[in-house]
Each structure stands twice: as structure tokens, then as C-alpha cells.
Protein backbone atom coordinates (compact mmCIF):
# COMPACT_ATOMS: atom_id res chain seq x y z
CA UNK A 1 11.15 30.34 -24.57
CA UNK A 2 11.34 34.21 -23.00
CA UNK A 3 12.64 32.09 -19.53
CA UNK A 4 15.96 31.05 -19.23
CA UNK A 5 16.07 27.17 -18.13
CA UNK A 6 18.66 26.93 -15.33
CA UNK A 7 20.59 23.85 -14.88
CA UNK A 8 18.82 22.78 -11.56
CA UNK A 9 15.54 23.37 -13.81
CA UNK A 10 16.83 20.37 -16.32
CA UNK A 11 17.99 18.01 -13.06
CA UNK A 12 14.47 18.26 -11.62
CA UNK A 13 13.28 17.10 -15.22
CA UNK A 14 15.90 14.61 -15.81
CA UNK A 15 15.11 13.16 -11.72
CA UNK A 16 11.46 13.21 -12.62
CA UNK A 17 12.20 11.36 -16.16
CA UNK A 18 14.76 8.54 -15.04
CA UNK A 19 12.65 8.01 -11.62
CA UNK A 20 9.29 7.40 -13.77
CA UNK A 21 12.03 4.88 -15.97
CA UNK A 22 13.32 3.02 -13.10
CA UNK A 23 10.44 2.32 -11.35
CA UNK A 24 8.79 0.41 -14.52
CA UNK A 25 8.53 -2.48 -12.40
CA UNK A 26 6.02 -0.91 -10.90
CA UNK A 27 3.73 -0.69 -13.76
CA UNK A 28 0.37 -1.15 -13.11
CA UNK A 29 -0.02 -4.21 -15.90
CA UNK A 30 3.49 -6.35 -15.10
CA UNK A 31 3.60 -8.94 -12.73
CA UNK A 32 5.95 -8.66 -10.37
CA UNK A 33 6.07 -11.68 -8.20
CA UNK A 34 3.67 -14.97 -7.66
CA UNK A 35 1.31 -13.75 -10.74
CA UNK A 36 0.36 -9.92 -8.82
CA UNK A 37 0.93 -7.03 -10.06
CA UNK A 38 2.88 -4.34 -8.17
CA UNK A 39 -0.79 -2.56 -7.87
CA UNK A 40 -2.38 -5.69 -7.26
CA UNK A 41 0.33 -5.92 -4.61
CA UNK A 42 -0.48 -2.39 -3.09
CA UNK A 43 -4.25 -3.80 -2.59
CA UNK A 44 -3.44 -7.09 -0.89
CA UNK A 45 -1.17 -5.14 1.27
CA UNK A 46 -3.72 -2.32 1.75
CA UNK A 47 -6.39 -4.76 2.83
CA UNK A 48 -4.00 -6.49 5.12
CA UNK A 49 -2.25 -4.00 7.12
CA UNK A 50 -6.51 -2.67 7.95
CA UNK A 51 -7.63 -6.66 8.00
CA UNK A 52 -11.43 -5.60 6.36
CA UNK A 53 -11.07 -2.50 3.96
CA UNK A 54 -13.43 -0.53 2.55
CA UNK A 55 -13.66 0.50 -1.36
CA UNK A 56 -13.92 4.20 -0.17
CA UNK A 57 -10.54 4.13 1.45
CA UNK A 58 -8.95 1.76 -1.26
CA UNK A 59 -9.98 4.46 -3.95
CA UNK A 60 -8.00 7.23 -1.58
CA UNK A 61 -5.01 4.60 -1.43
CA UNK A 62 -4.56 3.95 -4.70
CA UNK A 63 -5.52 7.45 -6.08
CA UNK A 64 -7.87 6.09 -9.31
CA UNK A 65 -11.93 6.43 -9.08
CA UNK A 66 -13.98 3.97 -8.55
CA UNK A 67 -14.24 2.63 -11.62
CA UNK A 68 -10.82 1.78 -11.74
CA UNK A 69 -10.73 0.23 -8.22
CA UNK A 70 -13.36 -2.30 -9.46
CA UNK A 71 -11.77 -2.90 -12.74
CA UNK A 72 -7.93 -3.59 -10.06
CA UNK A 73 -9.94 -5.15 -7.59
CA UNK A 74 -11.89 -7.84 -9.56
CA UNK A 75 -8.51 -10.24 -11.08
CA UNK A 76 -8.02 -10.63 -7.34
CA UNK A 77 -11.75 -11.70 -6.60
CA UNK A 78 -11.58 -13.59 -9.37
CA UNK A 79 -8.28 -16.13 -8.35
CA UNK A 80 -10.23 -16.10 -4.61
CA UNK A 81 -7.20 -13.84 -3.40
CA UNK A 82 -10.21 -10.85 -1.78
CA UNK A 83 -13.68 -11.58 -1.03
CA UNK A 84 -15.71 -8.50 -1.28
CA UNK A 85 -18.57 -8.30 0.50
CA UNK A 86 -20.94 -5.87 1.44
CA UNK A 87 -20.34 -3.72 4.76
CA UNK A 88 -22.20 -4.19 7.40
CA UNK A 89 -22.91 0.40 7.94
CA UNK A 90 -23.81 0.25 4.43
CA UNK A 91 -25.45 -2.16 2.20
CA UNK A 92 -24.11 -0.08 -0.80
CA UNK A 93 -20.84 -0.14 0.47
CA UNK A 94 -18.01 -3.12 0.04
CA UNK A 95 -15.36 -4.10 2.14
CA UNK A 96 -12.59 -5.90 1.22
CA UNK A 97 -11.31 -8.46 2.67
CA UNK A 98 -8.42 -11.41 1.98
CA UNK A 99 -8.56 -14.95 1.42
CA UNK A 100 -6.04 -17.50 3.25
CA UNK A 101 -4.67 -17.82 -0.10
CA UNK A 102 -4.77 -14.30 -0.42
CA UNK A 103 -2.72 -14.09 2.95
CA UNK A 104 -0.27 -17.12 1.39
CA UNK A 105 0.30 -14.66 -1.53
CA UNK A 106 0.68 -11.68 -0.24
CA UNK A 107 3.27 -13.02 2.00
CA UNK A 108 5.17 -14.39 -0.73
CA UNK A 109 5.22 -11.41 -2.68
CA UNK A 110 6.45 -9.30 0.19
CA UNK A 111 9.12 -11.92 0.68
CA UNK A 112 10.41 -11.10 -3.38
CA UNK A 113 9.63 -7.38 -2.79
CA UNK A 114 12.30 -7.48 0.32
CA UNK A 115 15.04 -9.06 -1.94
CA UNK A 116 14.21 -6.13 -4.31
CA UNK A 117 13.99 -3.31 -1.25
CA UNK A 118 17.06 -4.50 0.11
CA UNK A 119 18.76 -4.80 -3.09
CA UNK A 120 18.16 -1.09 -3.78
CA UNK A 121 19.03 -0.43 0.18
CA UNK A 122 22.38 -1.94 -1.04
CA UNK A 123 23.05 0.51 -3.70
CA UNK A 124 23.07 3.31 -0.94
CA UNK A 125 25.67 4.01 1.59
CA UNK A 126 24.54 2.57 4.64
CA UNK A 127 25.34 6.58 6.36
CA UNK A 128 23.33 8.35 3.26
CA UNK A 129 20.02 5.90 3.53
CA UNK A 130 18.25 8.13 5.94
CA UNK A 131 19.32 11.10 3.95
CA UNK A 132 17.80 9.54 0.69
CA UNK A 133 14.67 8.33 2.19
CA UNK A 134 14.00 11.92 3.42
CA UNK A 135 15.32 13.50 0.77
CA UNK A 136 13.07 11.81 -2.06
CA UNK A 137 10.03 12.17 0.64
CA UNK A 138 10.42 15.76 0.53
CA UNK A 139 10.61 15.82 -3.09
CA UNK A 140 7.61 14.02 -3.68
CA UNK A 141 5.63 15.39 -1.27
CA UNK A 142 6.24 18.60 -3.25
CA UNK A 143 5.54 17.07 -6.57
CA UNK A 144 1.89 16.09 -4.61
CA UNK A 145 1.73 19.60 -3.70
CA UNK A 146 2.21 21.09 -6.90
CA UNK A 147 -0.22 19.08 -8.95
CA UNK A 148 -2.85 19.56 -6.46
CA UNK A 149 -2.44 23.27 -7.08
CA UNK A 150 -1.96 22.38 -10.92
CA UNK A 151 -4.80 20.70 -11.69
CA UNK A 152 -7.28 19.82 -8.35
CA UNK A 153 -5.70 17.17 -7.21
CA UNK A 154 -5.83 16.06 -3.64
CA UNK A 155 -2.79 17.03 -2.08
CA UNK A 156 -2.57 13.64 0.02
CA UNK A 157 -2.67 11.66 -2.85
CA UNK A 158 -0.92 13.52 -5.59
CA UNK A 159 -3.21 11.98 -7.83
CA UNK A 160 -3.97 14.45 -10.63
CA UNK A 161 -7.26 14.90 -12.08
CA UNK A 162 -6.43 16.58 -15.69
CA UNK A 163 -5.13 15.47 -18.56
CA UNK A 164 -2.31 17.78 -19.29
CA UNK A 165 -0.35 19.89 -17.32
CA UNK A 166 -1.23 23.80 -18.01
């Protein structure tokens, strides 16, 4: 390599690598709490912070195509936690919407996610908290940045749309 690697280089690298390790629990196939998924999670909460949701918006929050909405969406149809329906400005269009057992669950799985949130709240310095919240905004917010430039990503979302980095 004709570039030297400087030691703040291999940090970023080593943040980036034991971040992506520590947050396994927030694998897209492992259930985290009640039978959901940490993604499955993300929907129910999606849907019920906006009460109806669209699938337009959903793709956007969750940064996947369509496809892959459906294919997250549909285990939650399926145990009667969402009821998709079409929208009412669109008859191609679905909105999303939850179940009273898909309220019941989502607020049972916020209730584990707390413990968990306030477990890792714990782990920081009450004085530092604010620092770290910022502090890992800021870096991720430039990780967005840079893969939207990398590879067309939207800059919002970070979500990249190539296969390998260049």
C-alpha cells in the first residue's frame, strides 16, 4: 500500500468493526423480545409513532426496496400484529397499520428494549452521555454521508446501493 495507514485510520476501522459486533442483537433474523425481531421491532414502532403508515415511507425508514419491505412486513401480517390495507389516495398503495395485539406487543418489546437502553445508559458516565450520543451521531451521520458519495446512496438513509465499496 503506497499510503501510509495512520493510527486514527485503524481506530475508525476497529470503531466501525466492534460497533457492527456489538450491535448483533440487532440482526435482522434474531428475535429480540416477545417473538420480534429488532427490524420487526423498528416496523411496529414505525407504524405506531405515524398510527397508519404507508409502504413508501416504511421503505425510506428501513432503507431496503420494496421487495424486502414485503418480504419484513408479511411475518407481522401473518401473527395479525399489522393489517395492511390499501390507502385510501391510492388503490396501489398500502398503508400499514397495527393490530391491538400488535399495540400489546409492541409495548412489551419496548418495555425489554428499555432494560437494554438503560443498561447500556449505565455503562456511560452519567456527565459523558450527552457527549456520546452526539459524538456517535456525528460519526454516523458521516458514515451516511460518505457512502452516499461512495456508491449512490441516499444520504438520509445511509443505505448503500452497491455491492462493494470502490
Amino acid at each position: 500500500m503506497t499510503q501510509k495507514i495512520l493510527r486514527q485510520d485503524r481506530q475508525i476501522l476497529s470503531l466501525m468493526t466492534e460497533l457492527a459486533k456489538a450491535l448483533r442483537c440487532c440482526r435482522q433474523d434474531e428475535v429480540f423480545c416477545e417473538d420480534v425481531t429488532f427490524t420487526q421491532f423498528i416496523i411496529l414502532d414505525t407504524v405506531a409513532r405515524n398510527h397508519t403508515l404507508n409502504m413508501a415511507s416504511l421503505h425510506d425508514a428501513l432503507s431496503v426496496d420494496k421487495s424486502t419491505t414485503t418480504r419484513l412486513v408479511a411475518p407481522l401480517i401473518k401473527r395479525n400484529l399489522v393489517i395492511r390495507d390499501r390507502a385510501d389516495h391510492d388503490s396501489r398503495a398500502a398503508t400499514l397499520k397495527l393490530t391491538e395485539e400488535g399495540s400489546e406487543v409492541h409495548e412489551k418489546v419496548w418495555q425489554c428494549l428499555l432494560s437494554f437502553i438503560r443498561a447500556v445508559q449505565d455503562g456511560i458516565p452519567a456527565e459523558k452521555r450527552a457527549g456520546v450520543i452526539e459524538g456517535v451521531g456525528l460519526f454516523l451521520s458521516s458514515v451516511r454521508n460518505v457512502s452516499a458519495l461512495r456508491c449512490g446512496a441516499d444520504a438520509k438513509s445511509g443505505g448503500c446501493k452497491c455491492s462493494a465499496i470502490n
